[in-house]
PDB file of N, CA, C and O in Angstrom:
ATOM      1  N   MET A   1     108.077  95.905 117.830  1.00 84.00           N
ATOM      2  CA  MET A   1     107.668  95.225 116.611  1.00 84.00           C
ATOM      3  C   MET A   1     107.825  96.178 115.435  1.00 84.00           C
ATOM      4  O   MET A   1     107.580  97.369 115.549  1.00 84.00           O
ATOM      5  N   THR A   2     108.218  95.640 114.310  1.00 88.00           N
ATOM      6  CA  THR A   2     108.299  96.428 113.083  1.00 88.00           C
ATOM      7  C   THR A   2     107.162  96.003 112.151  1.00 88.00           C
ATOM      8  O   THR A   2     106.584  94.931 112.310  1.00 88.00           O
ATOM      9  N   CYS A   3     106.861  96.843 111.189  1.00 89.00           N
ATOM     10  CA  CYS A   3     105.797  96.530 110.246  1.00 89.00           C
ATOM     11  C   CYS A   3     106.135  95.274 109.455  1.00 89.00           C
ATOM     12  O   CYS A   3     107.293  95.040 109.114  1.00 89.00           O
ATOM     13  N   ARG A   4     105.103  94.501 109.168  1.00 91.00           N
ATOM     14  CA  ARG A   4     105.249  93.288 108.362  1.00 91.00           C
ATOM     15  C   ARG A   4     105.415  93.694 106.897  1.00 91.00           C
ATOM     16  O   ARG A   4     104.608  94.451 106.352  1.00 91.00           O
ATOM     17  N   ALA A   5     106.423  93.182 106.252  1.00 90.00           N
ATOM     18  CA  ALA A   5     106.644  93.471 104.839  1.00 90.00           C
ATOM     19  C   ALA A   5     105.441  93.002 104.014  1.00 90.00           C
ATOM     20  O   ALA A   5     104.901  91.925 104.259  1.00 90.00           O
ATOM     21  N   GLY A   6     105.007  93.830 103.085  1.00 92.00           N
ATOM     22  CA  GLY A   6     103.914  93.467 102.194  1.00 92.00           C
ATOM     23  C   GLY A   6     102.550  93.466 102.840  1.00 92.00           C
ATOM     24  O   GLY A   6     101.635  92.839 102.328  1.00 92.00           O
ATOM     25  N   CYS A   7     102.375  94.173 103.943  1.00 95.00           N
ATOM     26  CA  CYS A   7     101.083  94.176 104.641  1.00 95.00           C
ATOM     27  C   CYS A   7     100.222  95.359 104.205  1.00 95.00           C
ATOM     28  O   CYS A   7      99.275  95.206 103.470  1.00 95.00           O
ATOM     29  N   GLY A   8     100.529  96.547 104.676  1.00 95.00           N
ATOM     30  CA  GLY A   8      99.769  97.740 104.307  1.00 95.00           C
ATOM     31  C   GLY A   8      98.365  97.809 104.872  1.00 95.00           C
ATOM     32  O   GLY A   8      97.573  98.645 104.444  1.00 95.00           O
ATOM     33  N   ALA A   9      98.033  96.933 105.829  1.00 96.00           N
ATOM     34  CA  ALA A   9      96.667  96.905 106.365  1.00 96.00           C
ATOM     35  C   ALA A   9      96.255  98.257 106.945  1.00 96.00           C
ATOM     36  O   ALA A   9      95.126  98.703 106.723  1.00 96.00           O
ATOM     37  N   CYS A  10      97.156  98.914 107.655  1.00 94.00           N
ATOM     38  CA  CYS A  10      96.807 100.202 108.258  1.00 94.00           C
ATOM     39  C   CYS A  10      96.602 101.275 107.191  1.00 94.00           C
ATOM     40  O   CYS A  10      95.887 102.246 107.411  1.00 94.00           O
ATOM     41  N   CYS A  11      97.198 101.094 106.010  1.00 95.00           N
ATOM     42  CA  CYS A  11      97.050 102.046 104.907  1.00 95.00           C
ATOM     43  C   CYS A  11      95.772 101.800 104.108  1.00 95.00           C
ATOM     44  O   CYS A  11      95.488 102.526 103.157  1.00 95.00           O
ATOM     45  N   ILE A  12      95.039 100.776 104.485  1.00 96.00           N
ATOM     46  CA  ILE A  12      93.786 100.445 103.814  1.00 96.00           C
ATOM     47  C   ILE A  12      92.609 100.561 104.781  1.00 96.00           C
ATOM     48  O   ILE A  12      91.632 101.250 104.497  1.00 96.00           O
ATOM     49  N   ALA A  13      92.702  99.903 105.919  1.00 95.00           N
ATOM     50  CA  ALA A  13      91.557  99.752 106.813  1.00 95.00           C
ATOM     51  C   ALA A  13      91.128 101.025 107.526  1.00 95.00           C
ATOM     52  O   ALA A  13      89.934 101.271 107.683  1.00 95.00           O
ATOM     53  N   ILE A  14      92.082 101.832 107.958  1.00 92.00           N
ATOM     54  CA  ILE A  14      91.719 102.990 108.782  1.00 92.00           C
ATOM     55  C   ILE A  14      91.401 104.220 107.932  1.00 92.00           C
ATOM     56  O   ILE A  14      91.857 104.344 106.804  1.00 92.00           O
ATOM     57  N   SER A  15      90.619 105.107 108.526  1.00 93.00           N
ATOM     58  CA  SER A  15      90.333 106.389 107.870  1.00 93.00           C
ATOM     59  C   SER A  15      91.356 107.417 108.339  1.00 93.00           C
ATOM     60  O   SER A  15      91.923 107.296 109.421  1.00 93.00           O
ATOM     61  N   ILE A  16      91.586 108.412 107.512  1.00 92.00           N
ATOM     62  CA  ILE A  16      92.465 109.533 107.857  1.00 92.00           C
ATOM     63  C   ILE A  16      91.671 110.794 107.562  1.00 92.00           C
ATOM     64  O   ILE A  16      91.260 111.023 106.421  1.00 92.00           O
ATOM     65  N   SER A  17      91.421 111.583 108.582  1.00 90.00           N
ATOM     66  CA  SER A  17      90.576 112.770 108.405  1.00 90.00           C
ATOM     67  C   SER A  17      91.346 113.978 107.882  1.00 90.00           C
ATOM     68  O   SER A  17      90.749 114.897 107.331  1.00 90.00           O
ATOM     69  N   SER A  18      92.662 113.975 108.018  1.00 89.00           N
ATOM     70  CA  SER A  18      93.451 115.113 107.551  1.00 89.00           C
ATOM     71  C   SER A  18      93.843 114.936 106.086  1.00 89.00           C
ATOM     72  O   SER A  18      93.827 113.831 105.545  1.00 89.00           O
ATOM     73  N   SER A  19      94.190 116.034 105.470  1.00 91.00           N
ATOM     74  CA  SER A  19      94.671 116.024 104.094  1.00 91.00           C
ATOM     75  C   SER A  19      96.004 115.291 104.038  1.00 91.00           C
ATOM     76  O   SER A  19      96.851 115.451 104.920  1.00 91.00           O
ATOM     77  N   ILE A  20      96.173 114.465 103.012  1.00 92.00           N
ATOM     78  CA  ILE A  20      97.444 113.790 102.788  1.00 92.00           C
ATOM     79  C   ILE A  20      97.791 113.946 101.312  1.00 92.00           C
ATOM     80  O   ILE A  20      96.904 114.196 100.487  1.00 92.00           O
ATOM     81  N   PRO A  21      99.063 113.821 100.945  1.00 93.00           N
ATOM     82  CA  PRO A  21      99.423 113.961  99.537  1.00 93.00           C
ATOM     83  C   PRO A  21      98.607 113.027  98.649  1.00 93.00           C
ATOM     84  O   PRO A  21      98.517 111.825  98.906  1.00 93.00           O
ATOM     85  N   GLY A  22      97.961 113.598  97.654  1.00 95.00           N
ATOM     86  CA  GLY A  22      97.153 112.829  96.723  1.00 95.00           C
ATOM     87  C   GLY A  22      95.723 112.604  97.183  1.00 95.00           C
ATOM     88  O   GLY A  22      94.899 112.124  96.413  1.00 95.00           O
ATOM     89  N   MET A  23      95.433 112.933  98.434  1.00 96.00           N
ATOM     90  CA  MET A  23      94.076 112.767  98.982  1.00 96.00           C
ATOM     91  C   MET A  23      93.770 113.994  99.853  1.00 96.00           C
ATOM     92  O   MET A  23      93.814 113.929 101.078  1.00 96.00           O
ATOM     93  N   PRO A  24      93.472 115.128  99.221  1.00 96.00           N
ATOM     94  CA  PRO A  24      93.303 116.380  99.967  1.00 96.00           C
ATOM     95  C   PRO A  24      92.148 116.377 100.969  1.00 96.00           C
ATOM     96  O   PRO A  24      92.171 117.147 101.916  1.00 96.00           O
ATOM     97  N   ASP A  25      91.169 115.503 100.775  1.00 95.00           N
ATOM     98  CA  ASP A  25      90.044 115.422 101.709  1.00 95.00           C
ATOM     99  C   ASP A  25      90.201 114.287 102.714  1.00 95.00           C
ATOM    100  O   ASP A  25      89.248 113.913 103.394  1.00 95.00           O
ATOM    101  N   GLY A  26      91.388 113.720 102.802  1.00 94.00           N
ATOM    102  CA  GLY A  26      91.627 112.597 103.701  1.00 94.00           C
ATOM    103  C   GLY A  26      91.345 111.273 103.000  1.00 94.00           C
ATOM    104  O   GLY A  26      91.140 111.221 101.786  1.00 94.00           O
ATOM    105  N   LYS A  27      91.346 110.197 103.791  1.00 95.00           N
ATOM    106  CA  LYS A  27      91.171 108.858 103.241  1.00 95.00           C
ATOM    107  C   LYS A  27      90.064 108.128 103.977  1.00 95.00           C
ATOM    108  O   LYS A  27      90.107 107.984 105.185  1.00 95.00           O
ATOM    109  N   PRO A  28      89.045 107.656 103.261  1.00 95.00           N
ATOM    110  CA  PRO A  28      87.996 106.880 103.921  1.00 95.00           C
ATOM    111  C   PRO A  28      88.490 105.492 104.328  1.00 95.00           C
ATOM    112  O   PRO A  28      89.406 104.943 103.718  1.00 95.00           O
ATOM    113  N   ALA A  29      87.878 104.941 105.349  1.00 94.00           N
ATOM    114  CA  ALA A  29      88.193 103.581 105.787  1.00 94.00           C
ATOM    115  C   ALA A  29      87.908 102.599 104.663  1.00 94.00           C
ATOM    116  O   ALA A  29      86.948 102.752 103.909  1.00 94.00           O
ATOM    117  N   GLY A  30      88.774 101.614 104.513  1.00 95.00           N
ATOM    118  CA  GLY A  30      88.587 100.577 103.518  1.00 95.00           C
ATOM    119  C   GLY A  30      89.097 100.924 102.131  1.00 95.00           C
ATOM    120  O   GLY A  30      89.064 100.089 101.240  1.00 95.00           O
ATOM    121  N   VAL A  31      89.571 102.134 101.947  1.00 96.00           N
ATOM    122  CA  VAL A  31      90.099 102.585 100.660  1.00 96.00           C
ATOM    123  C   VAL A  31      91.625 102.638 100.772  1.00 96.00           C
ATOM    124  O   VAL A  31      92.154 103.280 101.675  1.00 96.00           O
ATOM    125  N   PRO A  32      92.333 101.976  99.873  1.00 97.00           N
ATOM    126  CA  PRO A  32      93.795 102.042  99.932  1.00 97.00           C
ATOM    127  C   PRO A  32      94.294 103.475  99.750  1.00 97.00           C
ATOM    128  O   PRO A  32      93.805 104.211  98.901  1.00 97.00           O
ATOM    129  N   CYS A  33      95.252 103.859 100.546  1.00 97.00           N
ATOM    130  CA  CYS A  33      95.878 105.172 100.418  1.00 97.00           C
ATOM    131  C   CYS A  33      96.592 105.242  99.076  1.00 97.00           C
ATOM    132  O   CYS A  33      97.205 104.260  98.633  1.00 97.00           O
ATOM    133  N   VAL A  34      96.521 106.389  98.409  1.00 97.00           N
ATOM    134  CA  VAL A  34      97.187 106.548  97.119  1.00 97.00           C
ATOM    135  C   VAL A  34      98.708 106.489  97.251  1.00 97.00           C
ATOM    136  O   VAL A  34      99.405 106.311  96.254  1.00 97.00           O
ATOM    137  N   ASN A  35      99.207 106.622  98.470  1.00 97.00           N
ATOM    138  CA  ASN A  35     100.649 106.576  98.701  1.00 97.00           C
ATOM    139  C   ASN A  35     101.153 105.162  98.997  1.00 97.00           C
ATOM    140  O   ASN A  35     102.327 104.957  99.247  1.00 97.00           O
ATOM    141  N   LEU A  36     100.265 104.192  98.943  1.00 96.00           N
ATOM    142  CA  LEU A  36     100.624 102.793  99.140  1.00 96.00           C
ATOM    143  C   LEU A  36     101.101 102.242  97.794  1.00 96.00           C
ATOM    144  O   LEU A  36     100.370 102.286  96.810  1.00 96.00           O
ATOM    145  N   ASP A  37     102.332 101.735  97.760  1.00 96.00           N
ATOM    146  CA  ASP A  37     102.858 101.263  96.474  1.00 96.00           C
ATOM    147  C   ASP A  37     102.445  99.818  96.184  1.00 96.00           C
ATOM    148  O   ASP A  37     101.725  99.196  96.967  1.00 96.00           O
ATOM    149  N   GLU A  38     102.892  99.296  95.062  1.00 95.00           N
ATOM    150  CA  GLU A  38     102.493  97.957  94.624  1.00 95.00           C
ATOM    151  C   GLU A  38     103.005  96.838  95.536  1.00 95.00           C
ATOM    152  O   GLU A  38     102.542  95.704  95.453  1.00 95.00           O
ATOM    153  N   HIS A  39     103.940  97.177  96.423  1.00 95.00           N
ATOM    154  CA  HIS A  39     104.463  96.202  97.386  1.00 95.00           C
ATOM    155  C   HIS A  39     103.856  96.410  98.778  1.00 95.00           C
ATOM    156  O   HIS A  39     104.366  95.887  99.760  1.00 95.00           O
ATOM    157  N   PHE A  40     102.776  97.198  98.842  1.00 95.00           N
ATOM    158  CA  PHE A  40     102.080  97.529 100.090  1.00 95.00           C
ATOM    159  C   PHE A  40     103.000  98.240 101.085  1.00 95.00           C
ATOM    160  O   PHE A  40     102.966  97.984 102.279  1.00 95.00           O
ATOM    161  N   ARG A  41     103.817  99.157 100.556  1.00 93.00           N
ATOM    162  CA  ARG A  41     104.671 100.006 101.388  1.00 93.00           C
ATOM    163  C   ARG A  41     104.270 101.457 101.157  1.00 93.00           C
ATOM    164  O   ARG A  41     103.886 101.835 100.046  1.00 93.00           O
ATOM    165  N   CYS A  42     104.402 102.264 102.196  1.00 94.00           N
ATOM    166  CA  CYS A  42     104.066 103.683 102.098  1.00 94.00           C
ATOM    167  C   CYS A  42     105.192 104.423 101.382  1.00 94.00           C
ATOM    168  O   CYS A  42     106.344 104.393 101.830  1.00 94.00           O
ATOM    169  N   SER A  43     104.850 105.097 100.308  1.00 95.00           N
ATOM    170  CA  SER A  43     105.860 105.813  99.529  1.00 95.00           C
ATOM    171  C   SER A  43     106.270 107.147 100.160  1.00 95.00           C
ATOM    172  O   SER A  43     107.241 107.750  99.714  1.00 95.00           O
ATOM    173  N   ILE A  44     105.547 107.595 101.191  1.00 95.00           N
ATOM    174  CA  ILE A  44     105.913 108.863 101.846  1.00 95.00           C
ATOM    175  C   ILE A  44     106.367 108.651 103.297  1.00 95.00           C
ATOM    176  O   ILE A  44     106.601 109.610 104.023  1.00 95.00           O
ATOM    177  N   HIS A  45     106.514 107.397 103.720  1.00 92.00           N
ATOM    178  CA  HIS A  45     106.946 107.103 105.090  1.00 92.00           C
ATOM    179  C   HIS A  45     108.272 107.802 105.360  1.00 92.00           C
ATOM    180  O   HIS A  45     109.203 107.734 104.567  1.00 92.00           O
ATOM    181  N   GLY A  46     108.345 108.503 106.474  1.00 91.00           N
ATOM    182  CA  GLY A  46     109.564 109.193 106.869  1.00 91.00           C
ATOM    183  C   GLY A  46     109.762 110.558 106.239  1.00 91.00           C
ATOM    184  O   GLY A  46     110.681 111.270 106.602  1.00 91.00           O
ATOM    185  N   SER A  47     108.914 110.934 105.306  1.00 94.00           N
ATOM    186  CA  SER A  47     109.049 112.249 104.668  1.00 94.00           C
ATOM    187  C   SER A  47     108.256 113.288 105.467  1.00 94.00           C
ATOM    188  O   SER A  47     107.414 112.932 106.295  1.00 94.00           O
ATOM    189  N   PRO A  48     108.488 114.571 105.212  1.00 93.00           N
ATOM    190  CA  PRO A  48     107.719 115.613 105.896  1.00 93.00           C
ATOM    191  C   PRO A  48     106.216 115.533 105.616  1.00 93.00           C
ATOM    192  O   PRO A  48     105.406 116.038 106.378  1.00 93.00           O
ATOM    193  N   ASP A  49     105.823 114.887 104.513  1.00 91.00           N
ATOM    194  CA  ASP A  49     104.407 114.750 104.158  1.00 91.00           C
ATOM    195  C   ASP A  49     103.713 113.605 104.885  1.00 91.00           C
ATOM    196  O   ASP A  49     102.496 113.457 104.784  1.00 91.00           O
ATOM    197  N   TYR A  50     104.468 112.784 105.597  1.00 92.00           N
ATOM    198  CA  TYR A  50     103.904 111.631 106.301  1.00 92.00           C
ATOM    199  C   TYR A  50     102.942 112.136 107.379  1.00 92.00           C
ATOM    200  O   TYR A  50     103.314 112.927 108.236  1.00 92.00           O
ATOM    201  N   PRO A  51     101.669 111.719 107.345  1.00 90.00           N
ATOM    202  CA  PRO A  51     100.670 112.231 108.293  1.00 90.00           C
ATOM    203  C   PRO A  51     100.990 111.876 109.752  1.00 90.00           C
ATOM    204  O   PRO A  51     101.477 110.778 110.047  1.00 90.00           O
ATOM    205  N   ALA A  52     100.692 112.798 110.639  1.00 90.00           N
ATOM    206  CA  ALA A  52     100.933 112.582 112.073  1.00 90.00           C
ATOM    207  C   ALA A  52     100.170 111.367 112.587  1.00 90.00           C
ATOM    208  O   ALA A  52     100.683 110.610 113.417  1.00 90.00           O
ATOM    209  N   VAL A  53      98.956 111.160 112.089  1.00 89.00           N
ATOM    210  CA  VAL A  53      98.165 110.019 112.543  1.00 89.00           C
ATOM    211  C   VAL A  53      98.860 108.707 112.179  1.00 89.00           C
ATOM    212  O   VAL A  53      98.836 107.746 112.946  1.00 89.00           O
ATOM    213  N   CYS A  54      99.499 108.667 111.043  1.00 91.00           N
ATOM    214  CA  CYS A  54     100.217 107.461 110.625  1.00 91.00           C
ATOM    215  C   CYS A  54     101.480 107.269 111.475  1.00 91.00           C
ATOM    216  O   CYS A  54     101.800 106.144 111.867  1.00 91.00           O
ATOM    217  N   ALA A  55     102.170 108.360 111.753  1.00 91.00           N
ATOM    218  CA  ALA A  55     103.380 108.278 112.571  1.00 91.00           C
ATOM    219  C   ALA A  55     103.058 107.814 113.990  1.00 91.00           C
ATOM    220  O   ALA A  55     103.858 107.126 114.625  1.00 91.00           O
ATOM    221  N   ALA A  56     101.880 108.160 114.479  1.00 92.00           N
ATOM    222  CA  ALA A  56     101.492 107.795 115.842  1.00 92.00           C
ATOM    223  C   ALA A  56     101.028 106.342 115.948  1.00 92.00           C
ATOM    224  O   ALA A  56     101.039 105.763 117.033  1.00 92.00           O
ATOM    225  N   LEU A  57     100.646 105.739 114.837  1.00 90.00           N
ATOM    226  CA  LEU A  57     100.168 104.358 114.840  1.00 90.00           C
ATOM    227  C   LEU A  57     101.370 103.424 114.799  1.00 90.00           C
ATOM    228  O   LEU A  57     102.088 103.367 113.811  1.00 90.00           O
ATOM    229  N   ARG A  58     101.598 102.726 115.881  1.00 91.00           N
ATOM    230  CA  ARG A  58     102.750 101.835 115.995  1.00 91.00           C
ATOM    231  C   ARG A  58     102.310 100.388 115.865  1.00 91.00           C
ATOM    232  O   ARG A  58     101.297  99.993 116.437  1.00 91.00           O
ATOM    233  N   PRO A  59     103.044  99.567 115.110  1.00 92.00           N
ATOM    234  CA  PRO A  59     102.678  98.162 114.987  1.00 92.00           C
ATOM    235  C   PRO A  59     102.728  97.461 116.334  1.00 92.00           C
ATOM    236  O   PRO A  59     103.582  97.746 117.170  1.00 92.00           O
ATOM    237  N   ASP A  60     101.772  96.572 116.536  1.00 92.00           N
ATOM    238  CA  ASP A  60     101.637  95.853 117.796  1.00 92.00           C
ATOM    239  C   ASP A  60     101.095  94.457 117.474  1.00 92.00           C
ATOM    240  O   ASP A  60     100.227  94.333 116.605  1.00 92.00           O
ATOM    241  N   PRO A  61     101.565  93.422 118.154  1.00 94.00           N
ATOM    242  CA  PRO A  61     101.084  92.066 117.855  1.00 94.00           C
ATOM    243  C   PRO A  61      99.560  91.932 117.921  1.00 94.00           C
ATOM    244  O   PRO A  61      98.963  91.233 117.100  1.00 94.00           O
ATOM    245  N   GLY A  62      98.919  92.618 118.855  1.00 92.00           N
ATOM    246  CA  GLY A  62      97.463  92.550 118.961  1.00 92.00           C
ATOM    247  C   GLY A  62      96.758  93.165 117.772  1.00 92.00           C
ATOM    248  O   GLY A  62      95.711  92.691 117.337  1.00 92.00           O
ATOM    249  N   MET A  63      97.323  94.213 117.237  1.00 93.00           N
ATOM    250  CA  MET A  63      96.740  94.909 116.093  1.00 93.00           C
ATOM    251  C   MET A  63      97.101  94.204 114.781  1.00 93.00           C
ATOM    252  O   MET A  63      96.270  94.062 113.900  1.00 93.00           O
ATOM    253  N   CYS A  64      98.310  93.741 114.669  1.00 94.00           N
ATOM    254  CA  CYS A  64      98.815  93.184 113.415  1.00 94.00           C
ATOM    255  C   CYS A  64      98.512  91.699 113.243  1.00 94.00           C
ATOM    256  O   CYS A  64      98.544  91.203 112.116  1.00 94.00           O
ATOM    257  N   GLY A  65      98.227  91.015 114.337  1.00 94.00           N
ATOM    258  CA  GLY A  65      97.947  89.592 114.239  1.00 94.00           C
ATOM    259  C   GLY A  65      99.130  88.819 113.691  1.00 94.00           C
ATOM    260  O   GLY A  65     100.265  89.288 113.709  1.00 94.00           O
ATOM    261  N   SER A  66      98.857  87.658 113.146  1.00 95.00           N
ATOM    262  CA  SER A  66      99.943  86.829 112.625  1.00 95.00           C
ATOM    263  C   SER A  66     100.079  86.913 111.112  1.00 95.00           C
ATOM    264  O   SER A  66     100.986  86.327 110.533  1.00 95.00           O
ATOM    265  N   ASN A  67      99.166  87.669 110.463  1.00 95.00           N
ATOM    266  CA  ASN A  67      99.250  87.833 109.010  1.00 95.00           C
ATOM    267  C   ASN A  67      98.461  89.072 108.579  1.00 95.00           C
ATOM    268  O   ASN A  67      97.765  89.696 109.374  1.00 95.00           O
ATOM    269  N   ARG A  68      98.574  89.410 107.323  1.00 94.00           N
ATOM    270  CA  ARG A  68      97.932  90.611 106.776  1.00 94.00           C
ATOM    271  C   ARG A  68      96.416  90.566 106.933  1.00 94.00           C
ATOM    272  O   ARG A  68      95.782  91.563 107.268  1.00 94.00           O
ATOM    273  N   GLN A  69      95.803  89.413 106.678  1.00 96.00           N
ATOM    274  CA  GLN A  69      94.350  89.288 106.779  1.00 96.00           C
ATOM    275  C   GLN A  69      93.866  89.558 108.202  1.00 96.00           C
ATOM    276  O   GLN A  69      92.859  90.240 108.404  1.00 96.00           O
ATOM    277  N   GLU A  70      94.567  89.034 109.188  1.00 96.00           N
ATOM    278  CA  GLU A  70      94.201  89.294 110.584  1.00 96.00           C
ATOM    279  C   GLU A  70      94.311  90.780 110.900  1.00 96.00           C
ATOM    280  O   GLU A  70      93.468  91.329 111.599  1.00 96.00           O
ATOM    281  N   ALA A  71      95.348  91.429 110.392  1.00 96.00           N
ATOM    282  CA  ALA A  71      95.515  92.865 110.613  1.00 96.00           C
ATOM    283  C   ALA A  71      94.377  93.648 109.975  1.00 96.00           C
ATOM    284  O   ALA A  71      93.820  94.568 110.593  1.00 96.00           O
ATOM    285  N   LEU A  72      94.006  93.300 108.756  1.00 96.00           N
ATOM    286  CA  LEU A  72      92.895  93.981 108.081  1.00 96.00           C
ATOM    287  C   LEU A  72      91.592  93.806 108.852  1.00 96.00           C
ATOM    288  O   LEU A  72      90.835  94.772 109.027  1.00 96.00           O
ATOM    289  N   LEU A  73      91.330  92.599 109.321  1.00 96.00           N
ATOM    290  CA  LEU A  73      90.102  92.348 110.084  1.00 96.00           C
ATOM    291  C   LEU A  73      90.084  93.138 111.384  1.00 96.00           C
ATOM    292  O   LEU A  73      89.082  93.771 111.725  1.00 96.00           O
ATOM    293  N   PHE A  74      91.187  93.108 112.125  1.00 95.00           N
ATOM    294  CA  PHE A  74      91.254  93.824 113.398  1.00 95.00           C
ATOM    295  C   PHE A  74      91.076  95.325 113.189  1.00 95.00           C
ATOM    296  O   PHE A  74      90.269  95.969 113.881  1.00 95.00           O
ATOM    297  N   LEU A  75      91.829  95.887 112.263  1.00 95.00           N
ATOM    298  CA  LEU A  75      91.764  97.334 112.042  1.00 95.00           C
ATOM    299  C   LEU A  75      90.415  97.778 111.480  1.00 95.00           C
ATOM    300  O   LEU A  75      89.919  98.852 111.822  1.00 95.00           O
ATOM    301  N   SER A  76      89.810  96.951 110.638  1.00 95.00           N
ATOM    302  CA  SER A  76      88.478  97.281 110.109  1.00 95.00           C
ATOM    303  C   SER A  76      87.445  97.292 111.227  1.00 95.00           C
ATOM    304  O   SER A  76      86.574  98.181 111.282  1.00 95.00           O
ATOM    305  N   GLU A  77      87.523  96.331 112.123  1.00 95.00           N
ATOM    306  CA  GLU A  77      86.599  96.290 113.266  1.00 95.00           C
ATOM    307  C   GLU A  77      86.839  97.473 114.191  1.00 95.00           C
ATOM    308  O   GLU A  77      85.892  98.115 114.659  1.00 95.00           O
ATOM    309  N   LEU A  78      88.087  97.803 114.450  1.00 92.00           N
ATOM    310  CA  LEU A  78      88.408  98.955 115.293  1.00 92.00           C
ATOM    311  C   LEU A  78      87.861 100.237 114.663  1.00 92.00           C
ATOM    312  O   LEU A  78      87.285 101.072 115.360  1.00 92.00           O
ATOM    313  N   GLU A  79      87.984 100.361 113.370  1.00 91.00           N
ATOM    314  CA  GLU A  79      87.446 101.539 112.659  1.00 91.00           C
ATOM    315  C   GLU A  79      85.931 101.612 112.838  1.00 91.00           C
ATOM    316  O   GLU A  79      85.380 102.672 113.123  1.00 91.00           O
ATOM    317  N   ARG A  80      85.237 100.488 112.681  1.00 92.00           N
ATOM    318  CA  ARG A  80      83.774 100.476 112.852  1.00 92.00           C
ATOM    319  C   ARG A  80      83.383 100.855 114.283  1.00 92.00           C
ATOM    320  O   ARG A  80      82.441 101.608 114.493  1.00 92.00           O
ATOM    321  N   GLU A  81      84.112 100.322 115.249  1.00 91.00           N
ATOM    322  CA  GLU A  81      83.798 100.595 116.660  1.00 91.00           C
ATOM    323  C   GLU A  81      84.048 102.037 117.079  1.00 91.00           C
ATOM    324  O   GLU A  81      83.405 102.533 117.991  1.00 91.00           O
ATOM    325  N   THR A  82      84.969 102.704 116.406  1.00 88.00           N
ATOM    326  CA  THR A  82      85.343 104.062 116.811  1.00 88.00           C
ATOM    327  C   THR A  82      84.802 105.142 115.877  1.00 88.00           C
ATOM    328  O   THR A  82      85.040 106.330 116.097  1.00 88.00           O
ATOM    329  N   CYS A  83      84.073 104.744 114.847  1.00 81.00           N
ATOM    330  CA  CYS A  83      83.511 105.702 113.896  1.00 81.00           C
ATOM    331  C   CYS A  83      82.385 106.487 114.580  1.00 81.00           C
ATOM    332  O   CYS A  83      81.489 105.897 115.170  1.00 81.00           O
ATOM    333  N   PRO A  84      82.428 107.816 114.503  1.00 76.00           N
ATOM    334  CA  PRO A  84      81.356 108.612 115.083  1.00 76.00           C
ATOM    335  C   PRO A  84      80.011 108.277 114.446  1.00 76.00           C
ATOM    336  O   PRO A  84      79.920 108.125 113.223  1.00 76.00           O
ATOM    337  N   GLN A  85      79.019 108.141 115.244  1.00 73.00           N
ATOM    338  CA  GLN A  85      77.665 107.862 114.746  1.00 73.00           C
ATOM    339  C   GLN A  85      76.946 109.175 114.463  1.00 73.00           C
ATOM    340  O   GLN A  85      76.984 110.080 115.246  1.00 73.00           O
ATOM    341  N   ASP A  86      76.283 109.247 113.321  1.00 60.00           N
ATOM    342  CA  ASP A  86      75.540 110.478 112.965  1.00 60.00           C
ATOM    343  C   ASP A  86      74.224 110.550 113.675  1.00 60.00           C
ATOM    344  O   ASP A  86      73.628 109.654 114.088  1.00 60.00           O
TER     345      ASP A  86
END
């Protein structure tokens, strides 16, 4: 499966703990990545700055659902379920 055009759900819903261009302290869950452009595409995809966590996340029908909203809901729930509890 390839990424759905105009989705960007993974660039919004998930957290990134490592430093990324424009977000030196990482990215909190639910906050759009600063590298997400106006068409919901990653502006650093494929570049040396592309985070390893993003490269490891592969689109899958179960994760992406049938539309952007389903992907956002699934990934947001997955983030909540896997977030370390203090």
